[in-house]
Amino acid sequence: MKAQHVVAGMTLSAMVAVSTPAVSYAQTTEGTLQAGSTGSTVVLLQNDLNALGYTVGQADGQFGVKTTTEVEAFQKAHKLAADGVVGAATWKVLDAAAAALVTKPIALSASSKAAKSIGVKHIYYNNELITSPYGFTYDNTTYMPIWYVMETLDKEGFTHTWSGNVWNIIVPNTASQSIDYSDIRYGKGSMAIAINGTVVARVIGVTHVDPASKSTTTFMPIYYVEQALNRIGITSDWNGTTWKMKSNASQGGGGSTTVPYGNVDLRFPAPGSITASSIDSYLSKSAYQGTIGSPLTGLGASFIDAQNTYGVDATYLVAHALLESAYGTSAIAQQDNNLFGYGAYTDNPGQDAGVFPSDDYAIRFQAWEVRNNYLNPAGSNYGGSPTLTGMNVNYASDKTWASGVGSLMGQISSSVGLSASNYQSYSASNAAPAPSSTSEPVYYLNGATGTTKADADYNGVPYYSSVSDGQNDMFFGPLENGSFGQSVTELQKYLNTTTNAGLQVDGQFGTSTETAVKAFEASKGLPQDGIWSFSMWQTYIDPLPNTPTLPAGQSVNVDEIAQGMAGGYVVPWYHIPNVGWVDSGYVQLTDVFRVIAADPQSANTSIPVYSDPSGTQSLATLHSGDFVVASSSTATNGMYKIQFAAETAATSGGNAPGTLLTGYVSAQRASLSAQS
């Protein structure tokens, strides 16, 4: 029975339309069904029987003994031939009876007096505050916005669809066997709640403007939602203001140990329907703190290119970027193109966070880093499996990190009709595709210039043949208790090799390392202060007598940027042609700007570049925050003239990486901000 689709104002992106609704709403005629029939029409039949009090339990699409028995009971009650066969006559009566259950949706305006006691409520899950949405009382019943309830359930790996006014809760496979489908009886209502396609309640839904998002959204009575969730092992305690949900792991319902998408092998590409365009479509409709549309919109090609180049699932990359960057709105995402929180240490995240030359580069760098160090069994941070669960061992101290990323993967997947079952699950026998590249990505510049700054220790700026050499060999400052990073790692390795110190090589300068340094100082007749100085670094760890340097104040060209470390901090390194790589902290760029969209917090963050100053011939598309080169930050006749380079063929209109380009950007679409 084909439903009449009446969309009830659910504009938030989590409500994703599906092709077949879970329950019927209008009269139709269908083919004959009988014992042995299967398929979606049987599902609709079973849902309607449940709705009318003829309980068949789970609407599983299998016309078996229970369904036959309830069809016969329905036929007897309506004076039809009780043969258990659903033909035209039975369909007609069944459709009329089901349609009679449907009331019109209730739409309340923002100023309606019928919505009373509007105020902030709090939803907890397993004693953790998840969200604080607005709710209200209508007809003496408390109503809550369903989008925020869904956001809470996402913590346990549930996904959702919304079609024909049916909210369908999709339960993780690990919990699906414990769903309670007994005694399904429900009354009239314009909206329905389903579990894995089986409607378990029909409720009077209300559409109203959510005070938080300013968007019209769907509210449902909390009592019926609680009863539905109880069927999947989630109990509720409601006091009028605070809603405390708890999962019962023994009965399924996700359980606190369930990680949504936690066993997906991230070395395999996402299913084919995850494309650049589907990613951008999802991002343009995504909702964060009441705002629709992420600033990451337009980066779909970058996510797919990173997947194809470095062998990391694009769905994961999008989900991780959304989680770490607050959907692209965080300060470090906006100011530093830092989408994954690199270097944003807890004590001073804004100051310590690493700077990336573009969002596209940040995505490529993340894919390269994750594939080599977290998903590779030989990687330094491999956690036992190339999955979210494995990554959580060493990637984040927050033990719910994997669940957060996995929940977002579920939302992205459901937007194109996928679930975790469509992805490659991890098995030790998996033969993962080899990545196209294992080399660290670089960002190409076109004509950038800068001036070197003094380094007191070296009396100039040291340069190296590679970023890795610089990270290992350069002295970034005195090493003492509390220091961390690659320099400390090199020191610990040296002490273990030369003095059998037995230190754990973890890059953390603690009491054990300090004791080993003092012992070393004593053996060399040095003051025993436990501090590894520059002279000790050059004498013992980097004994090259003449580390090459550039004098301070020298003009240099910069043609590439690569992300690296300086001690314990994430920093870019600059490549100077015919010289080498230098720590960016010792070069002041003089003509590099960030091209910033007119509204960088919106979804309109793609910036067209034209080959002519009149803006008629399209050349390329940049993204807000990209580094470009310009002789001036002042527009001429409403256009900025910029120099830039193609980064990858996939994201640069087919131009080979490193191709130098010159173009024009409209001052109405963007501005130039000096990159210091």
XYZ file of C-alpha atoms in Angstrom:
676
model
C 0.000 0.000 0.000
C 1.650 3.171 -1.199
C 1.725 5.869 1.452
C 0.623 9.442 1.012
C 3.819 11.387 1.801
C 3.060 14.390 3.973
C 6.360 15.912 5.089
C 5.891 17.372 8.516
C 8.454 20.136 8.558
C 11.434 17.956 9.527
C 14.145 20.040 7.905
C 17.154 18.857 9.868
C 19.469 16.640 7.864
C 19.191 13.570 10.069
C 15.733 12.867 8.633
C 16.561 11.027 5.417
C 13.871 9.968 2.964
C 13.641 6.302 2.019
C 11.797 4.851 -0.943
C 9.283 2.683 0.937
C 7.479 3.991 4.022
C 6.952 1.649 6.944
C 3.191 2.049 7.199
C 0.328 2.951 4.861
C -1.713 6.143 4.933
C -4.132 6.023 1.969
C -6.289 3.631 0.034
C -4.617 1.657 -2.730
C -4.899 -1.746 -4.299
C -2.128 -4.264 -4.308
C -1.632 -7.766 -5.610
C -2.872 -10.763 -3.686
C -0.888 -11.845 -0.636
C -1.122 -15.172 1.115
C 0.915 -17.658 3.150
C 4.409 -17.816 1.673
C 4.382 -14.270 0.247
C 7.395 -12.099 1.054
C 8.614 -8.573 0.550
C 7.929 -4.940 1.377
C 4.180 -5.188 0.745
C 3.983 -7.883 3.404
C 5.792 -5.493 5.756
C 3.099 -2.879 5.145
C 0.351 -5.443 5.664
C 1.882 -6.549 8.961
C 2.277 -2.960 10.164
C -1.378 -2.211 9.394
C -2.530 -5.354 11.179
C -0.521 -4.340 14.230
C -1.998 -0.839 14.054
C -5.520 -2.230 14.073
C -4.890 -4.481 17.070
C -4.231 -7.716 15.174
C -0.771 -8.257 16.583
C 1.658 -10.147 14.360
C 4.811 -8.890 16.108
C 7.815 -7.968 14.000
C 6.957 -6.817 10.478
C 9.558 -9.037 8.876
C 8.095 -9.331 5.382
C 7.383 -13.060 5.817
C 3.715 -14.086 5.446
C 3.736 -16.961 7.920
C 1.363 -18.700 10.339
C 0.991 -15.733 12.710
C 0.200 -13.328 9.880
C -2.295 -15.804 8.392
C -4.039 -16.176 11.749
C -4.368 -12.409 12.229
C -5.559 -11.860 8.643
C -8.302 -14.435 9.233
C -9.263 -12.708 12.499
C -9.475 -9.363 10.704
C -11.579 -10.890 7.935
C -14.004 -12.467 10.414
C -14.396 -9.182 12.307
C -15.234 -7.386 9.060
C -17.538 -10.118 7.701
C -15.157 -11.109 4.909
C -14.370 -14.630 3.744
C -11.907 -15.797 6.423
C -9.490 -17.579 4.097
C -6.271 -15.819 5.182
C -5.745 -14.516 1.640
C -5.427 -10.750 1.219
C -7.134 -9.965 -2.075
C -8.913 -6.894 -3.416
C -11.846 -7.070 -0.985
C -9.604 -7.426 2.077
C -7.275 -4.678 0.853
C -10.209 -2.294 0.485
C -11.435 -2.800 4.033
C -7.922 -2.880 5.474
C -6.974 0.368 3.729
C -10.092 2.118 4.991
C -9.510 0.943 8.548
C -5.816 1.985 8.498
C -6.591 5.373 6.953
C -9.115 6.034 9.726
C -6.274 5.911 12.242
C -4.484 8.862 10.673
C -5.082 12.339 12.019
C -3.867 15.485 10.356
C -0.418 16.733 11.421
C -0.582 19.552 13.946
C 1.425 22.580 12.871
C 1.959 25.222 15.542
C 3.346 28.614 14.670
C 6.240 30.066 16.639
C 3.810 32.362 18.454
C 1.125 29.745 19.115
C -0.319 29.825 22.626
C -0.991 26.080 22.421
C 2.704 25.305 22.996
C 3.086 26.032 26.690
C 5.988 26.084 29.131
C 8.621 26.214 26.395
C 11.989 25.688 28.051
C 15.314 23.904 28.015
C 15.250 20.196 28.839
C 18.228 17.905 29.407
C 18.840 14.472 27.899
C 21.341 12.174 29.608
C 22.563 8.847 28.273
C 24.230 6.455 30.732
C 24.746 9.391 33.130
C 26.379 11.577 30.463
C 24.684 14.831 29.448
C 24.284 14.588 25.666
C 22.146 17.560 24.685
C 19.850 20.237 26.095
C 17.059 20.904 23.594
C 13.917 22.971 24.014
C 10.666 21.169 24.767
C 7.115 22.285 25.479
C 3.777 21.091 26.771
C 0.896 20.577 24.342
C -2.493 19.260 25.442
C -1.028 18.462 28.886
C 1.708 16.268 27.363
C 5.428 17.060 27.128
C 6.809 17.113 23.579
C 10.488 16.847 22.636
C 12.195 17.496 19.260
C 12.994 14.132 17.701
C 16.221 15.276 16.024
C 17.882 15.698 19.434
C 16.633 12.313 20.590
C 18.220 10.840 17.486
C 21.458 12.680 18.276
C 21.445 10.956 21.664
C 20.799 7.492 20.208
C 23.664 8.037 17.756
C 25.994 7.636 20.733
C 25.110 3.928 20.734
C 25.322 3.371 17.002
C 21.667 3.679 16.041
C 20.837 5.200 12.670
C 17.522 6.578 11.469
C 15.293 7.248 8.483
C 12.316 9.561 8.150
C 9.720 9.029 5.432
C 5.980 9.443 5.167
C 5.919 10.756 8.759
C 7.482 7.519 10.008
C 10.573 7.751 12.213
C 12.384 4.452 11.701
C 15.021 3.577 14.318
C 17.637 1.239 12.838
C 19.165 -0.878 15.585
C 22.809 -2.074 15.375
C 23.182 -5.673 14.251
C 24.710 -6.603 17.611
C 21.448 -5.735 19.372
C 18.843 -6.620 16.758
C 18.021 -10.045 18.187
C 16.779 -8.593 21.474
C 14.098 -6.196 20.203
C 10.765 -6.654 21.945
C 8.021 -6.816 19.310
C 5.374 -8.287 21.621
C 1.902 -6.822 22.150
C 2.182 -4.108 19.487
C -0.992 -2.039 19.785
C -1.249 1.646 19.024
C -3.888 4.237 18.337
C -4.401 7.257 16.142
C -1.705 9.719 15.190
C -0.227 11.524 12.218
C 3.258 10.148 12.879
C 4.692 6.753 13.676
C 7.721 5.270 15.406
C 9.204 2.137 13.847
C 12.058 -0.148 14.885
C 13.878 -1.775 11.988
C 10.802 -1.169 9.824
C 8.212 -2.452 12.308
C 5.910 0.301 13.540
C 5.535 0.108 17.310
C 3.621 3.327 18.007
C 1.534 5.919 16.218
C 1.622 9.303 17.909
C 0.187 12.779 17.573
C 3.137 14.715 16.204
C 3.528 18.463 16.310
C 5.631 20.702 14.102
C 6.980 23.843 15.739
C 9.950 26.169 15.417
C 12.859 24.884 17.477
C 14.094 27.911 19.471
C 17.682 26.613 19.223
C 17.936 26.038 15.470
C 15.231 28.531 14.398
C 14.034 25.800 12.012
C 10.665 24.096 11.965
C 11.109 20.574 13.251
C 9.057 17.635 14.492
C 8.170 17.118 18.155
C 6.746 13.903 19.597
C 5.245 13.136 23.018
C 8.000 11.877 25.260
C 5.875 9.133 26.839
C 5.450 7.198 23.590
C 9.104 7.636 22.670
C 10.078 6.191 26.057
C 7.838 3.181 25.473
C 9.366 2.578 22.046
C 12.937 2.843 23.367
C 12.118 0.393 26.131
C 11.620 -2.232 23.406
C 15.310 -1.918 22.458
C 16.651 -2.106 25.989
C 16.784 1.612 26.780
C 14.996 2.572 29.995
C 13.991 6.130 30.843
C 13.523 8.317 33.892
C 11.696 11.624 33.288
C 11.012 14.299 35.919
C 9.549 16.977 33.679
C 12.859 18.648 32.935
C 15.527 15.957 32.809
C 15.323 12.781 30.738
C 17.778 10.099 31.812
C 18.194 7.195 29.384
C 20.128 4.064 30.296
C 21.052 1.153 28.067
C 20.664 -2.419 29.233
C 23.613 -4.154 27.574
C 22.294 -7.591 28.475
C 19.164 -6.888 26.432
C 20.975 -5.260 23.520
C 20.018 -1.686 22.743
C 23.560 -0.990 21.677
C 25.155 -1.366 25.085
C 27.967 0.815 26.339
C 30.580 -1.285 24.579
C 29.028 -1.034 21.111
C 31.028 1.150 18.733
C 28.982 2.041 15.652
C 30.958 1.157 12.521
C 33.634 0.028 14.964
C 34.597 -3.068 12.956
C 34.701 -1.451 9.512
C 38.107 -2.038 7.893
C 39.129 1.548 7.205
C 41.745 0.494 4.625
C 39.005 -0.249 2.104
C 37.218 2.446 0.094
C 33.717 3.465 1.074
C 30.851 1.988 -0.964
C 30.390 3.475 -4.427
C 27.447 5.677 -3.457
C 29.756 7.671 -1.188
C 30.936 10.140 -3.827
C 32.241 13.698 -3.904
C 28.756 14.966 -4.735
C 26.975 12.859 -2.091
C 29.459 14.054 0.546
C 28.920 17.692 -0.428
C 25.150 17.156 -0.431
C 25.324 15.738 3.101
C 27.592 18.550 4.303
C 25.348 21.235 2.812
C 22.379 19.863 4.771
C 24.130 18.900 7.996
C 23.051 20.641 11.178
C 25.304 21.809 13.992
C 24.101 23.859 16.959
C 21.091 25.066 15.038
C 22.933 26.032 11.847
C 22.251 24.171 8.618
C 25.192 23.622 6.274
C 28.838 22.980 7.165
C 31.746 25.188 6.028
C 33.326 21.930 4.828
C 30.835 21.861 1.947
C 32.751 21.741 -1.330
C 35.490 19.441 -0.035
C 33.845 16.228 -1.241
C 36.423 15.785 -4.000
C 39.220 16.221 -1.447
C 37.859 13.452 0.776
C 37.472 11.070 -2.168
C 40.918 11.960 -3.548
C 42.506 11.301 -0.132
C 40.716 7.950 0.016
C 41.883 6.955 -3.459
C 45.471 8.118 -2.909
C 46.213 6.886 0.596
C 43.723 4.043 1.028
C 41.541 5.365 3.863
C 37.738 5.173 3.903
C 36.292 8.557 2.861
C 33.256 8.179 5.148
C 35.588 7.923 8.127
C 37.587 10.964 6.984
C 34.452 13.107 6.706
C 33.108 11.916 10.062
C 36.408 12.523 11.837
C 36.729 16.013 10.357
C 33.185 16.883 11.452
C 33.818 15.606 14.976
C 37.164 17.332 15.525
C 36.321 20.646 13.830
C 32.784 21.151 15.165
C 31.487 20.630 11.622
C 34.122 23.049 10.311
C 33.137 25.912 12.619
C 35.819 25.653 15.345
C 38.370 28.415 15.782
C 41.317 26.259 14.711
C 39.426 25.013 11.644
C 38.544 28.566 10.662
C 41.903 30.187 11.472
C 44.396 27.379 10.875
C 42.721 25.004 8.373
C 43.200 22.414 11.127
C 40.308 19.986 10.694
C 41.580 17.117 12.849
C 42.836 18.851 15.994
C 46.559 18.351 15.358
C 48.612 19.883 18.145
C 45.542 21.356 19.883
C 46.765 20.322 23.295
C 44.329 20.633 26.190
C 46.280 23.297 28.071
C 46.310 25.829 25.217
C 44.577 24.451 22.118
C 44.182 27.755 20.275
C 47.848 28.679 20.615
C 49.360 25.231 20.106
C 47.220 23.956 17.212
C 49.101 23.315 13.984
C 48.557 25.478 10.898
C 47.754 23.851 7.549
C 47.929 25.631 4.174
C 44.445 24.443 3.139
C 41.588 22.227 4.249
C 42.307 19.977 1.272
C 45.892 19.535 2.435
C 44.729 18.823 5.999
C 42.510 16.021 4.653
C 45.308 14.519 2.558
C 47.748 14.745 5.455
C 45.265 13.032 7.779
C 44.742 10.175 5.336
C 48.498 9.709 4.898
C 49.189 9.841 8.629
C 46.359 7.489 9.584
C 47.072 4.885 6.903
C 50.789 4.707 7.658
C 50.795 4.960 11.431
C 47.380 3.806 12.672
C 46.010 1.332 10.100
C 49.281 -0.328 9.147
C 50.225 -3.261 11.424
C 53.833 -2.056 11.216
C 52.813 1.507 12.131
C 53.985 3.184 15.298
C 50.438 3.666 16.629
C 48.703 0.519 15.378
C 46.120 -0.520 17.966
C 45.512 -4.130 16.985
C 43.140 -3.681 14.059
C 42.668 -1.158 11.198
C 39.318 -0.039 12.610
C 37.875 2.773 14.714
C 38.145 0.485 17.730
C 41.806 -0.160 16.976
C 42.540 3.527 16.357
C 40.980 4.506 19.688
C 43.766 2.643 21.508
C 46.394 5.239 20.584
C 44.634 8.058 18.732
C 42.611 9.614 21.531
C 42.575 9.472 25.313
C 38.787 9.875 25.160
C 37.456 6.318 25.171
C 34.240 7.452 23.452
C 36.133 8.923 20.488
C 35.472 5.907 18.255
C 31.768 5.948 19.096
C 31.563 9.620 18.180
C 33.208 9.092 14.805
C 31.206 5.926 14.177
C 27.905 7.651 14.890
C 28.719 10.314 12.316
C 29.710 7.615 9.837
C 26.241 6.183 10.369
C 24.583 9.512 9.618
C 26.637 10.034 6.465
C 25.951 6.496 5.296
C 22.232 6.642 5.955
C 22.008 9.818 3.850
C 22.585 7.608 0.792
C 20.692 4.589 2.097
C 23.673 2.644 3.461
C 24.370 0.934 6.761
C 27.447 -0.641 8.327
C 26.643 -3.914 6.554
C 27.514 -2.246 3.239
C 31.111 -1.678 4.366
C 34.010 -4.125 4.486
C 34.187 -5.624 7.965
C 37.610 -6.325 9.418
C 39.022 -9.824 9.382
C 42.626 -10.834 9.930
C 42.479 -12.494 6.521
C 41.512 -9.294 4.678
C 43.799 -8.396 1.785
C 43.467 -4.615 1.821
C 44.160 -2.696 -1.398
C 47.605 -1.119 -1.480
C 47.482 2.693 -1.325
C 48.458 4.559 -4.477
C 51.029 6.515 -2.464
C 52.814 6.226 0.863
C 54.665 9.547 0.487
C 53.761 12.501 2.670
C 51.726 15.062 0.711
C 53.057 18.547 0.048
C 51.316 21.843 -0.653
C 52.564 23.688 -3.715
C 53.013 27.460 -3.755
C 53.473 29.773 -6.709
C 56.017 32.544 -6.254
C 55.969 32.786 -2.457
C 58.721 34.799 -0.827
C 59.835 35.346 2.728
C 62.596 36.555 5.010
C 64.585 34.371 7.401
C 64.536 35.133 11.118
C 67.292 34.561 13.676
C 67.746 31.345 15.648
C 69.965 32.216 18.604
C 71.341 28.689 18.991
C 72.473 28.310 15.385
C 73.287 31.966 14.616
C 71.096 31.528 11.569
C 68.407 29.200 10.271
C 69.438 25.548 9.893
C 68.173 23.692 6.834
C 67.898 20.005 6.073
C 67.521 17.705 3.101
C 64.172 16.403 4.380
C 61.539 17.271 6.946
C 62.283 14.073 8.874
C 65.960 15.009 9.155
C 64.980 18.421 10.462
C 62.581 16.994 13.018
C 65.224 14.568 14.303
C 68.351 16.717 14.127
C 67.284 20.285 14.868
C 67.494 21.620 18.419
C 64.230 23.378 19.264
C 65.028 24.420 22.826
C 66.313 23.085 26.172
C 64.946 19.668 27.099
C 63.857 19.324 30.719
C 61.190 17.788 32.919
C 57.879 18.487 31.190
C 59.270 18.643 27.644
C 57.776 16.313 25.039
C 57.993 15.423 21.374
C 60.458 14.084 18.836
C 63.465 15.802 20.434
C 62.797 13.969 23.694
C 62.412 10.724 21.728
C 65.863 11.233 20.177
C 67.332 11.991 23.606
C 65.820 8.846 25.141
C 67.144 6.725 22.278
C 70.617 8.207 22.749
C 70.655 7.594 26.514
C 69.432 4.013 26.082
C 72.129 3.314 23.501
C 75.048 4.947 25.298
C 74.238 4.425 28.985
C 71.755 1.513 29.019
C 69.334 3.849 30.756
C 66.380 1.546 30.054
C 64.026 4.452 29.368
C 60.660 4.015 27.745
C 60.977 5.815 24.410
C 57.722 7.748 24.556
C 58.800 11.339 23.879
C 57.803 12.395 27.424
C 60.513 13.970 29.604
C 59.595 12.803 33.101
C 61.401 11.889 36.300
C 63.091 8.793 34.816
C 64.501 10.744 31.876
C 65.641 13.541 34.190
C 67.455 10.997 36.410
C 69.143 9.480 33.340
C 70.251 12.936 32.149
C 71.762 13.717 35.559
C 73.621 10.404 35.533
C 74.950 11.200 32.054
C 76.032 14.684 33.173
C 77.858 13.155 36.135
C 79.715 10.741 33.839
C 80.904 13.680 31.700
C 81.796 15.935 34.607
C 79.000 18.382 33.781
C 76.740 20.251 36.241
C 73.959 17.864 37.216
C 70.901 20.044 36.530
C 68.970 17.429 34.515
C 68.597 19.808 31.545
C 69.774 18.845 28.058
C 71.256 22.031 26.600
C 72.060 23.097 23.051
C 75.769 22.458 23.535
C 75.019 18.923 24.750
C 72.660 18.382 21.796
C 75.293 19.393 19.246
C 78.111 17.571 21.006
C 76.422 14.226 21.565
C 73.248 13.857 19.476
C 73.883 15.990 16.388
C 77.683 16.060 16.231
C 77.897 17.506 12.698
C 80.505 20.231 13.058
C 78.849 22.553 10.589
C 75.088 22.272 10.431
C 74.315 24.393 7.357
C 72.410 27.598 8.054
C 70.981 30.602 6.272
C 71.712 34.017 7.753
C 68.903 35.963 9.399
C 67.278 38.606 7.237
C 67.881 36.817 3.933
C 65.168 36.844 1.282
C 64.116 33.355 0.191
C 61.606 31.709 -2.113
C 59.270 29.012 -0.833
C 57.782 26.530 -3.302
C 56.357 23.770 -1.052
C 54.922 23.297 2.427
C 54.822 20.017 4.362
C 53.387 19.404 7.806
C 55.813 18.321 10.487
C 56.904 18.815 14.068
C 59.158 21.209 15.929
C 59.929 19.530 19.208
C 56.503 18.629 20.555
C 54.560 21.073 18.408
C 52.856 20.625 15.049
C 54.232 23.158 12.548
C 54.604 23.503 8.788
C 58.037 23.192 7.209
C 58.966 25.278 4.152
C 60.992 24.098 1.183
C 63.457 26.606 -0.246
C 64.475 25.644 -3.801
C 68.099 24.530 -4.152
C 68.551 24.803 -0.358
C 66.350 22.463 1.692
C 63.647 22.347 4.344
C 63.398 24.859 7.208
C 61.196 25.155 10.263
C 58.502 27.686 9.311
C 58.961 29.409 12.651
C 62.140 30.972 11.265
C 60.727 32.370 8.028
C 58.393 35.364 7.757
C 56.296 35.042 4.593
C 55.861 38.365 2.794
C 53.313 37.751 0.022
C 51.240 34.755 1.174
C 47.574 35.287 1.998
C 44.601 33.172 2.979
C 41.655 33.596 0.631
C 38.606 33.845 2.917
C 34.999 33.373 1.799
C 32.570 36.215 2.443
C 30.836 34.079 5.083
C 33.385 31.459 6.179
C 30.983 29.956 8.742
C 28.411 29.109 6.090
C 28.182 26.301 3.544
C 29.036 28.797 0.774
C 32.806 28.444 1.133
C 33.862 27.433 -2.389
C 35.605 30.314 -4.162
C 35.588 30.516 -7.989
C 38.821 31.599 -9.682
C 38.722 33.123 -13.148
C 41.382 33.302 -15.834
C 40.437 36.875 -16.782
C 39.862 39.994 -14.659
C 36.320 40.355 -16.014
C 35.348 37.094 -14.311
C 33.888 35.349 -17.347
C 36.249 32.379 -17.837
C 36.323 29.833 -15.025
C 39.811 28.555 -14.171
C 39.568 26.689 -10.860
C 37.766 26.548 -7.520
C 39.503 27.214 -4.219
C 38.158 26.738 -0.717
C 38.001 29.261 2.082
C 41.333 29.361 3.937
C 43.555 28.254 1.055
C 47.033 29.789 0.927
C 47.632 31.875 -2.209
C 50.280 34.359 -3.330
C 49.448 37.978 -4.163
C 51.385 41.176 -4.581
C 48.646 43.127 -2.823
C 45.610 42.516 -0.637
C 43.776 45.370 -2.350
C 41.274 44.534 -5.071
C 41.426 46.265 -8.442
C 38.071 46.815 -10.137
C 36.524 44.405 -7.683
C 38.986 41.561 -8.370
C 42.039 40.163 -6.583
C 44.875 38.873 -8.736
C 46.360 35.748 -7.193
C 48.978 33.109 -7.910
C 48.427 29.532 -6.832
C 49.263 25.995 -7.879
C 47.346 22.832 -8.691
C 47.506 20.496 -5.680
C 46.073 17.276 -7.113
C 44.606 16.472 -10.503
C 41.345 15.392 -8.847
C 40.802 18.733 -7.099
C 42.409 21.051 -9.674
C 40.461 20.440 -12.854
C 42.855 17.806 -14.146
C 45.970 19.986 -13.886
C 49.085 18.110 -12.834
C 50.166 18.666 -9.211
C 52.498 21.643 -8.989
C 51.180 23.351 -12.124
C 51.581 27.104 -11.538
C 48.448 29.157 -12.183
C 47.416 32.814 -12.103
C 43.819 33.910 -11.739
C 41.297 36.389 -10.371
C 38.907 36.224 -7.424
C 35.886 38.458 -6.961
C 36.047 40.723 -3.907
C 32.334 40.042 -3.455
C 33.020 36.353 -2.895
C 36.205 36.531 -0.827
C 38.904 38.638 0.783
C 42.649 38.183 1.295
C 44.067 37.884 4.796
C 47.828 38.017 5.380
C 49.291 34.708 6.575
C 51.847 35.353 9.289
